[in-house]
Short mmCIF file of C-alpha atoms in Angstrom, two decimals:
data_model
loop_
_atom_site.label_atom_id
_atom_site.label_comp_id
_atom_site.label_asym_id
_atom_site.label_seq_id
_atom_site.Cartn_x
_atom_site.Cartn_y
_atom_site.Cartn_z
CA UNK A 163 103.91 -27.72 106.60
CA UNK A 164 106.35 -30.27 105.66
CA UNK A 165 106.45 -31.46 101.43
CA UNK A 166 108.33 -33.35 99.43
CA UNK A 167 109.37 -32.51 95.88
CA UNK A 168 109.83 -35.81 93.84
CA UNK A 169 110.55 -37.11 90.27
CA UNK A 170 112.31 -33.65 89.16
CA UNK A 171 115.68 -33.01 87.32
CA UNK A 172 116.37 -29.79 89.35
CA UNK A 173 118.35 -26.92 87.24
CA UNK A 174 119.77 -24.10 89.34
CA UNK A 175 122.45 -21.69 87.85
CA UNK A 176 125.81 -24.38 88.73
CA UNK A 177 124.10 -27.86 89.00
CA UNK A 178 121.51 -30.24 87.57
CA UNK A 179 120.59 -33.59 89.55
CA UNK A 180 117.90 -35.99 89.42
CA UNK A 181 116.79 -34.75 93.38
CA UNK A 182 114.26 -35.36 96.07
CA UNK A 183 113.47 -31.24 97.49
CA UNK A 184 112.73 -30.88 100.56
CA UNK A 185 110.77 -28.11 101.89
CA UNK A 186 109.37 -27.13 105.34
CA UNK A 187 107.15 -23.73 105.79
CA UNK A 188 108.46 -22.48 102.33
CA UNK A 189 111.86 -22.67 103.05
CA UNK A 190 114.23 -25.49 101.18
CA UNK A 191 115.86 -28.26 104.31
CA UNK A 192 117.68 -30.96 104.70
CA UNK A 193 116.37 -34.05 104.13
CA UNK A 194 113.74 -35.77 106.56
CA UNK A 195 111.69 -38.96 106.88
CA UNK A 196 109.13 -38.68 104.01
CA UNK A 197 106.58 -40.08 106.41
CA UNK A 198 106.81 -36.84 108.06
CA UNK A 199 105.32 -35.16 104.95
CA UNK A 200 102.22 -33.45 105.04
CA UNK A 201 102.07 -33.19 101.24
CA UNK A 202 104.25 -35.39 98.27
CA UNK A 203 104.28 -33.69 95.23
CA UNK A 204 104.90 -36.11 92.01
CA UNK A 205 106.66 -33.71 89.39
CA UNK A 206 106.53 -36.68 86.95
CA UNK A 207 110.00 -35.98 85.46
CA UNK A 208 109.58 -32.13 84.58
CA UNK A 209 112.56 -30.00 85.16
CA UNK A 210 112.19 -27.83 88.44
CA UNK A 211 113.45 -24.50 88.12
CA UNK A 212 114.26 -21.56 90.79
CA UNK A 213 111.00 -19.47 89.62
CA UNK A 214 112.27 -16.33 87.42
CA UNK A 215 112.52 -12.81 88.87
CA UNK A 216 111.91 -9.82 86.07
CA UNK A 217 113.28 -6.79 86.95
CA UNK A 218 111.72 -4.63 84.62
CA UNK A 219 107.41 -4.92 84.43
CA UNK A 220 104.67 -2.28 83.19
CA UNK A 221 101.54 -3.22 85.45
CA UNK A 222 100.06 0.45 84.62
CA UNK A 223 98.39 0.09 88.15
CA UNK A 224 97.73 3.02 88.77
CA UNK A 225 95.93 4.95 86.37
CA UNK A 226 95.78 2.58 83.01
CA UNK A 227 94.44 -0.56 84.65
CA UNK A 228 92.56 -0.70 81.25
CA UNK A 229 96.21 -2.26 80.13
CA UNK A 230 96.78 -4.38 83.03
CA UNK A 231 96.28 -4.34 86.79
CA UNK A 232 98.51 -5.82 89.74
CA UNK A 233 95.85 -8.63 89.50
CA UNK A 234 95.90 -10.09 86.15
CA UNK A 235 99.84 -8.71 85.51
CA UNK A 236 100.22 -10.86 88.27
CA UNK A 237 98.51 -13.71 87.05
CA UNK A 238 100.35 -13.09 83.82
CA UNK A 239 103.37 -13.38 85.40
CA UNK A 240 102.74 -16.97 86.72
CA UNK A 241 101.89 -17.98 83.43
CA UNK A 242 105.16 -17.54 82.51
CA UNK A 243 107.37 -18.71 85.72
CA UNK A 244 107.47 -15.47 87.19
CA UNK A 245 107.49 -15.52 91.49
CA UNK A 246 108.39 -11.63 91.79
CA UNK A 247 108.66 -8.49 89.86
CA UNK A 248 110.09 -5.22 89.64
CA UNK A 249 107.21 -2.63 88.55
CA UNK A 250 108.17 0.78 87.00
CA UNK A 251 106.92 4.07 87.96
CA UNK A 252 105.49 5.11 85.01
CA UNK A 253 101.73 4.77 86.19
CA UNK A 254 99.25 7.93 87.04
CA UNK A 255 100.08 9.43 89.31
CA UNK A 256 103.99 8.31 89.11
CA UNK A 257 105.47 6.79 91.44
CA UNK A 258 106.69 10.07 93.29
CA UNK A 259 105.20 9.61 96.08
CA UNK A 260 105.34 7.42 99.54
CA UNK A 261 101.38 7.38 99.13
CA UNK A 262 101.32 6.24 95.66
CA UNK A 263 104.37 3.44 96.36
CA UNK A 264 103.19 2.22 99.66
CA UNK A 265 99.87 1.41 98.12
CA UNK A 266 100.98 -0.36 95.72
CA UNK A 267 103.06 -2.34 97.28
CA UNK A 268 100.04 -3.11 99.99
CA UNK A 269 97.66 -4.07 97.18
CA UNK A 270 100.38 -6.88 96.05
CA UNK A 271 100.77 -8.30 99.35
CA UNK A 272 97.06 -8.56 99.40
CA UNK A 273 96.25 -10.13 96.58
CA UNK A 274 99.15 -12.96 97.80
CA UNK A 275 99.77 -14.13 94.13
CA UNK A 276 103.58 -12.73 93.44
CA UNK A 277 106.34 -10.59 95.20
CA UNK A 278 105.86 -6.88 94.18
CA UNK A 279 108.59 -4.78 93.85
CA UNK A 280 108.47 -0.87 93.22
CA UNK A 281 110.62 1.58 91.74
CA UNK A 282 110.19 4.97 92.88
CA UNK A 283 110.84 7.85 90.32
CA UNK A 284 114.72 9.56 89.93
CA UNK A 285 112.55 12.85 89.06
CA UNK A 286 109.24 14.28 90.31
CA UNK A 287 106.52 13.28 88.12
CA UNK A 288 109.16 12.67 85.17
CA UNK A 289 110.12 16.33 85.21
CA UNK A 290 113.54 15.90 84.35
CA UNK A 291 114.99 18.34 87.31
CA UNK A 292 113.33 17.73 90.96
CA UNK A 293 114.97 15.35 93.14
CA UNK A 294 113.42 16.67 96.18
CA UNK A 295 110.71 14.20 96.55
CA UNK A 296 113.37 11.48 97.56
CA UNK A 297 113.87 12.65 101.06
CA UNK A 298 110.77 10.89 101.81
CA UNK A 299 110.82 7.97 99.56
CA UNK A 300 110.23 5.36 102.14
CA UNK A 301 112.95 3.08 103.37
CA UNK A 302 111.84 0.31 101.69
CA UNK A 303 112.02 1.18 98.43
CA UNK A 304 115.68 -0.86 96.81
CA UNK A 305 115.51 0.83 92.63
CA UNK A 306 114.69 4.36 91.89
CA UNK A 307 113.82 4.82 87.98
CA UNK A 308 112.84 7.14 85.31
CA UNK A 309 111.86 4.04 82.81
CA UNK A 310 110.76 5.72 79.38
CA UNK A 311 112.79 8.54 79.80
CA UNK A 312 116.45 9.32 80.11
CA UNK A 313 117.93 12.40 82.59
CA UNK A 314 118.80 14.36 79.50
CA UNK A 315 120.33 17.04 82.43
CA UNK A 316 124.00 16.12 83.26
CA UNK A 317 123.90 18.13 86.30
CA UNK A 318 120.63 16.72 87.75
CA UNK A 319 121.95 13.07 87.14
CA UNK A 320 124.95 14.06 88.88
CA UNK A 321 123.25 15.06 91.87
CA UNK A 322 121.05 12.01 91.27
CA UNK A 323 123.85 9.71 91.87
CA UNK A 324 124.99 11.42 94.64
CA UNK A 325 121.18 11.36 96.34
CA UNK A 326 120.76 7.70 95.45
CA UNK A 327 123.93 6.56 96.81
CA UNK A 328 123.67 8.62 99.86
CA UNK A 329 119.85 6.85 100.16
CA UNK A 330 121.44 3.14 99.27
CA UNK A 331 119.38 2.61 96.36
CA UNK A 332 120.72 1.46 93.15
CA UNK A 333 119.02 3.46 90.02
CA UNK A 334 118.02 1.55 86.68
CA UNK A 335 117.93 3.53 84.11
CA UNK A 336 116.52 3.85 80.79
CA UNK A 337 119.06 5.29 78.56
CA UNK A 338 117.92 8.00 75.59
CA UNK A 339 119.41 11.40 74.80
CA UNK A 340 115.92 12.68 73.92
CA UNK A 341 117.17 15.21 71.33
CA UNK A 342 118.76 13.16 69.51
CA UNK A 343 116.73 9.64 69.19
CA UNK A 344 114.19 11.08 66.81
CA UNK A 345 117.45 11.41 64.51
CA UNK A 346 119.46 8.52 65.69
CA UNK A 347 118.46 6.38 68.45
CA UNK A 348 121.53 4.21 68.44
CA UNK A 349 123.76 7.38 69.09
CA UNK A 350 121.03 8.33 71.65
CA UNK A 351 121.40 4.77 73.57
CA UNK A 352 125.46 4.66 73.33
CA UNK A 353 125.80 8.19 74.57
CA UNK A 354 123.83 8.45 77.57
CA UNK A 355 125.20 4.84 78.77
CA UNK A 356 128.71 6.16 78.21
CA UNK A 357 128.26 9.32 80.27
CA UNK A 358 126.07 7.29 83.08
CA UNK A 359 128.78 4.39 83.09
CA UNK A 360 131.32 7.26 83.42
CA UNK A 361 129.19 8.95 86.74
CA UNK A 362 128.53 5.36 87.88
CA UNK A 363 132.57 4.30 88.08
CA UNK A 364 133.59 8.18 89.18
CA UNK A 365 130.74 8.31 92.07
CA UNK A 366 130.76 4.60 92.96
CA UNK A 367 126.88 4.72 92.94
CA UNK A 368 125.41 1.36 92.02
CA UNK A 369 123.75 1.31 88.21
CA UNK A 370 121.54 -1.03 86.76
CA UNK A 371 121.53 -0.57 82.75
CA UNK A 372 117.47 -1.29 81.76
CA UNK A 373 117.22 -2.95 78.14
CA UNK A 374 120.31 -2.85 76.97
CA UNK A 375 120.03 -2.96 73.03
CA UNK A 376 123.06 -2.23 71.10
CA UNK A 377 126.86 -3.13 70.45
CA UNK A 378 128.03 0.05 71.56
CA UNK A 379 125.96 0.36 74.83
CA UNK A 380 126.73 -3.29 76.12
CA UNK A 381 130.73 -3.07 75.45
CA UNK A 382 130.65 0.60 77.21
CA UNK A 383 129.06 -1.47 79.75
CA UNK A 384 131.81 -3.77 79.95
CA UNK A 385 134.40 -1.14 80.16
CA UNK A 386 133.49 -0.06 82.82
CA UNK A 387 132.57 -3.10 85.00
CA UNK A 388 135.86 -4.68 84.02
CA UNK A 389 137.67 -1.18 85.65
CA UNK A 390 135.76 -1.70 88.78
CA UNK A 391 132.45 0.35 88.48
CA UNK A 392 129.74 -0.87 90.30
CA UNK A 393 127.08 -1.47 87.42
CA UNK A 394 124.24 -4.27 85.84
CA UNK A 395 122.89 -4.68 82.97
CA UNK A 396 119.95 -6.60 81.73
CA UNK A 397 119.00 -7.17 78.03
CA UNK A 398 115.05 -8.59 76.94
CA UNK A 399 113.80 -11.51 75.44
CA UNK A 400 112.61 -9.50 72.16
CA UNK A 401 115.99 -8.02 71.24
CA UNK A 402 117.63 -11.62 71.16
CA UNK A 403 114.97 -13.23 68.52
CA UNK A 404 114.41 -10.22 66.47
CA UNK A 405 116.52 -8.22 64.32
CA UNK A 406 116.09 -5.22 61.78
CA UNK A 407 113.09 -4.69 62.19
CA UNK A 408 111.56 -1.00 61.66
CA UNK A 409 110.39 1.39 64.09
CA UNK A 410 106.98 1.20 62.25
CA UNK A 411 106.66 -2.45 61.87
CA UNK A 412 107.64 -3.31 65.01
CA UNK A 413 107.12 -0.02 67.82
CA UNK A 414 109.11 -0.45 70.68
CA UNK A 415 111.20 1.72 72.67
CA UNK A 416 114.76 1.12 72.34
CA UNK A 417 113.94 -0.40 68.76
CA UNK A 418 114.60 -3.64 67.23
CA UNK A 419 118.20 -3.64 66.40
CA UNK A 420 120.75 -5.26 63.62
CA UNK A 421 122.04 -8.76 63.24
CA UNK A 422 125.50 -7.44 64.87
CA UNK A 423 123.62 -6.07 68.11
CA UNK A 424 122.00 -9.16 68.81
CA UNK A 425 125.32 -11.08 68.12
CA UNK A 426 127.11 -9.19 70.40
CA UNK A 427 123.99 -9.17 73.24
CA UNK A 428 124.41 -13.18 73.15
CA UNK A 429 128.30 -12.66 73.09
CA UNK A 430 127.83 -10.56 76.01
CA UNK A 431 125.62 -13.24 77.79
CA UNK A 432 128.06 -16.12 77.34
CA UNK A 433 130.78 -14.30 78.76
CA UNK A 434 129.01 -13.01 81.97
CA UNK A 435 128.42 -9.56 81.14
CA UNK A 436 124.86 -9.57 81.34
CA UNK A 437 123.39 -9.97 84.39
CA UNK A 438 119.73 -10.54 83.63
CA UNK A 439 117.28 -10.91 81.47
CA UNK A 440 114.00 -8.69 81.77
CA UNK A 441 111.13 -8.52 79.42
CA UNK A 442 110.23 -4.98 79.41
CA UNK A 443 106.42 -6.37 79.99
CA UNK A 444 104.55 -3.50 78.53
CA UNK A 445 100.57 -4.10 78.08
CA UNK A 446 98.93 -2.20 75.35
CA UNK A 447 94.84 -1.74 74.09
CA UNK A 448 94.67 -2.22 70.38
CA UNK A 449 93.35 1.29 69.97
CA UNK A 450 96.64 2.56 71.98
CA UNK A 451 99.13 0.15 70.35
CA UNK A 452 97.02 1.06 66.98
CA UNK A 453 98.30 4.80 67.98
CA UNK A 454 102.04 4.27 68.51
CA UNK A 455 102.18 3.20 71.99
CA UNK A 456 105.41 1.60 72.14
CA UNK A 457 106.03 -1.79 73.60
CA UNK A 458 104.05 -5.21 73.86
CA UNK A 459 103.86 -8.06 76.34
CA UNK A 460 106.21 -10.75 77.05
CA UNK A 461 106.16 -12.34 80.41
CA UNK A 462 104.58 -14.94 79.49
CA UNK A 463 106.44 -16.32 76.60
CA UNK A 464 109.92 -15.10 78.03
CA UNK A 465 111.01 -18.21 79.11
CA UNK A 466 110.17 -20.02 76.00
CA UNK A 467 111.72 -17.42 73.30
CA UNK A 468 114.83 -17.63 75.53
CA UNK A 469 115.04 -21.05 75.73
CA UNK A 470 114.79 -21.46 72.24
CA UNK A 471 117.34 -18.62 71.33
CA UNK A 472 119.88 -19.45 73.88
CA UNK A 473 119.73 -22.95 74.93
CA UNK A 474 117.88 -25.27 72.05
CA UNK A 475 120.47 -23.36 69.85
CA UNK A 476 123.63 -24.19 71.66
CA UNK A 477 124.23 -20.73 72.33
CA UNK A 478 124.59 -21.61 76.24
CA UNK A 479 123.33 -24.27 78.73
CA UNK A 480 120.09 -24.20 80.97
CA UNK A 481 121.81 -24.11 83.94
CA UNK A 482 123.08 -19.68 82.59
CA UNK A 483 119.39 -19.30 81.37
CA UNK A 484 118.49 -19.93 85.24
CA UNK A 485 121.28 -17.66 86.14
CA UNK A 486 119.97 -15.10 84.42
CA UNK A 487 116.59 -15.41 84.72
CA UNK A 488 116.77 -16.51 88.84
CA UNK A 489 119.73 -16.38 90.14
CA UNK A 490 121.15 -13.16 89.41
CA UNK A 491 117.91 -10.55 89.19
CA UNK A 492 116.62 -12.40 92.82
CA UNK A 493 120.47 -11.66 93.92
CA UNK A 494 120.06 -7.79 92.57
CA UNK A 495 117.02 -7.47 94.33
CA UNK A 496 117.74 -8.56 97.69
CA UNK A 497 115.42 -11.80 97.51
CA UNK A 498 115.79 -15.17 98.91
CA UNK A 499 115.13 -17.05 95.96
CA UNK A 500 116.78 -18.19 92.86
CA UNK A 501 118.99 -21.33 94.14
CA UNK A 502 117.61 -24.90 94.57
CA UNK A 503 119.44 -24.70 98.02
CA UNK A 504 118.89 -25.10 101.73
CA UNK A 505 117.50 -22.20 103.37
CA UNK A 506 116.29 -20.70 100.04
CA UNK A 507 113.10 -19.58 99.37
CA UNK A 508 110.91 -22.80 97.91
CA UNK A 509 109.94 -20.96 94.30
CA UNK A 510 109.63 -23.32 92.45
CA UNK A 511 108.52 -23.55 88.88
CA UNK A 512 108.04 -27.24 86.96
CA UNK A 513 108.73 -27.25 82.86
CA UNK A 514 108.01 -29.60 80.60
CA UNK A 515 111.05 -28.83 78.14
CA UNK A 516 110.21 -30.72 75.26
CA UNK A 517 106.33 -29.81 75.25
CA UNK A 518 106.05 -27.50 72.35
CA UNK A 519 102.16 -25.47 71.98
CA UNK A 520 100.76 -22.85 70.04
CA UNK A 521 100.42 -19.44 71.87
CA UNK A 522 96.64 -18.50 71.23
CA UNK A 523 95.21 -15.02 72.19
CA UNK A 524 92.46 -16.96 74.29
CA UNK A 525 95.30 -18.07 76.62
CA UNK A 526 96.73 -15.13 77.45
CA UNK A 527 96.28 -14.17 80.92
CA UNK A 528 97.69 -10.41 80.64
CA UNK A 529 94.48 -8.32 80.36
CA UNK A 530 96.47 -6.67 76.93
CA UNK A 531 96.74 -8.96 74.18
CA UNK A 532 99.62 -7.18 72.31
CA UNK A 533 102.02 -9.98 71.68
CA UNK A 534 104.16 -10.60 69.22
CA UNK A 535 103.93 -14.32 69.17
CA UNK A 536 100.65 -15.05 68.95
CA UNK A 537 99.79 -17.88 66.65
CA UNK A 538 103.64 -19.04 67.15
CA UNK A 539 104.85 -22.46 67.76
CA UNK A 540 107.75 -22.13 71.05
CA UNK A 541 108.80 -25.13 73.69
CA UNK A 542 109.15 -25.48 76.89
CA UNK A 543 105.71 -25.16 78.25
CA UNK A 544 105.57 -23.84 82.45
CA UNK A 545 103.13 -26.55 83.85
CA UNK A 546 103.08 -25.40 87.83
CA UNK A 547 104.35 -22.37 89.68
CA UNK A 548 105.19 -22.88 93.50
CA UNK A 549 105.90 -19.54 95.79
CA UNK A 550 107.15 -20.58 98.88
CA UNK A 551 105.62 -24.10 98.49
CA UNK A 552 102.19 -23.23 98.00
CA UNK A 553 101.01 -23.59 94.37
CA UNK A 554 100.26 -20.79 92.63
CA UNK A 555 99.72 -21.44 89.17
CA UNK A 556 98.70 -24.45 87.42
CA UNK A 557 98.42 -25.22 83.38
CA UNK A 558 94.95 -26.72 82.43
#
């Protein structure tokens, strides 16, 4: 299957150009004679992006498909430019099992829409101590995670370290001294990075820093990366547009933080700190969110509320919003993808940048409807989604 990709300004994370994209059996070539084309794809002058990789998703598959499913989380993340995904373990059961990740993972090749990835969990079941269960996490899995919880034990994340680097996984961790975040969740962020930075750079066991949130967490973060340790970090979409906002008015887990967070999160971006951006996708019913559930969806608009925080306000170009939304997190995750390049994966996904719409509940495609921003005006609207050259996704 030979196509040809034409009319596009092409953004990757170094260079923009006004291209003609070749691609043969999903894979990006070198040019050949467009009569040799089984199918010529008019992009009519939208920008053609690598297609965005999130490393941090809540599909709640299994156990609370009444949230979301791999189906329509995966449909939700088309919606929003999204070719592949990192899912956490926090489902039911966990993800503490080969049983429980290898089915996962074989539902999501199934269904043929996105690339599944799955953590598998640092402790049994969440339990805070038992690291037993990875001597038969399966091969494949790359992230091992305890996502809404921290390892409050020093000991047992010692030992986890050890076990994941010993296993060559990388762990991404959610960072929360639970005693002490009912009090004081900023202290409760800044202290458990600090110690896990600390492990990370003594034990040389690769780190991945999950929604990074405050000034103190993301320069600890720096430290240590400048010294040599072998750490990420990824911030979300929701902690660069909002600010002070309450833990009642707006529940999610690490909160909303101050002006000077956020300043130093986009600091932190422009001078290559941050490796990624994730959205912490976390689907909610109204009677759970109405309960406290913390969290809300964001997949879809991620693109957009970055665009417009980052790039439409001169904070940095398009070409380090692809870099850290493509490049880097398809990089961290061992995929082929993420560079408009020869012999990269053909994930492609076509924006009109100067489109602005209204985000209406009715278009959601996440079976939870717990955004933030519905109702708001936000530009750059995702028109198709490509995954290996076959379309995927197309706005109506």
């Amino acid at each position: 299957m030979k196509q040809v990709f034409k009319n596009c300004y092409a953004f990757d994370d170094v260079k923009i150009s006004k291209e003609v994209i070749y691609v043969e059996d999903g894979i990006i070539v070198d040019d050949f004679d467009e009569s040799e084309a089984d199918e010529i794809i008019d992009c009519k002058n939208l920008a053609l992006l690598p297609s965005f990789v999130d490393m941090h998703v809540h599909f709640r598959d299994p156990g609370f498909t009444y949230k979301e499913d791999l189906e329509t989380g995966s449909h939700s993340a088309l919606a929003g430019g999204y070719t592949s995904v990192l899912l956490m373990g926090n489902t039911k059961p966990t993800v503490s099992s080969p049983e429980i990740y290898n089915d996962i993972i074989k539902r999501g090749k199934d269904l043929d829409l996105i690339d599944i990835e799955q953590v598998y969990t640092i402790t049994k079941n969440f339990d805070g101590k038992t690291l037993d269960h990875l001597e038969s996490m399966p091969e494949s899995v790359k992230y091992i995670s305890d996502d809404g919880h921290g390892v409050n034990d020093d000991m047992v994340m010692y030992k986890a370290m050890q076990k994941a680097k010993n296993l060559n996984v990388t762990m991404t961790l959610h960072e929360e001294v639970a005693e002490v975040s009912d009090f004081d969740y900023e202290i409760a962020e800044d202290a458990m990075t600090i110690r896990d930075c600390y492990y990370a750079y003594k034990l040389n066991c690769p780190v991945h820093f999950s929604h990074v949130s405050t000034k103190g967490a993301i320069t600890a973060i720096k430290y240590f990366k400048d010294l040599g340790a072998p750490i990420t970090c990824e911030v979300t979409p929701h902690h660069l547009l909002l600010v002070d906002k309450g833990r009642e008015e707006v529940k999610v887990n690490p909160p909303i933080r101050s002006k000077e967070d956020r300043k130093t999160l986009i600091e932190m971006i422009k001078n290559g700190t941050v490796d990624a951006i994730s959205t912490d996708h976390a689907p909610h019913s109204k009677e759970d969110k109405a309960n406290g559930s913390p969290g809300f969806i964001g997949i879809e608009t991620a693109f957009s509320t970055c665009y417009e925080v980052l790039v439409r306000s001169g904070e940095i170009s398009l070409n380090d919003l692809v870099r850290i939304m493509s490049t880097n997190p398809a990089r961290l995750l061992g995929l082929n993808k993420g560079k408009i390049e020869v012999d990269f994966e053909a994930d492609f996904t076509l924006i009109d940048l100067d489109e602005s719409y209204i985000y209406k509940e009715e278009d959601i495609k996440s079976k939870s409807k717990n955004s933030l921003l519905i109702g708001q005006e936000l530009y750059g609207k995702v028109k198709k989604v490509y995954k290996k050259g076959v379309l995927k996704y197309a706005d109506n």
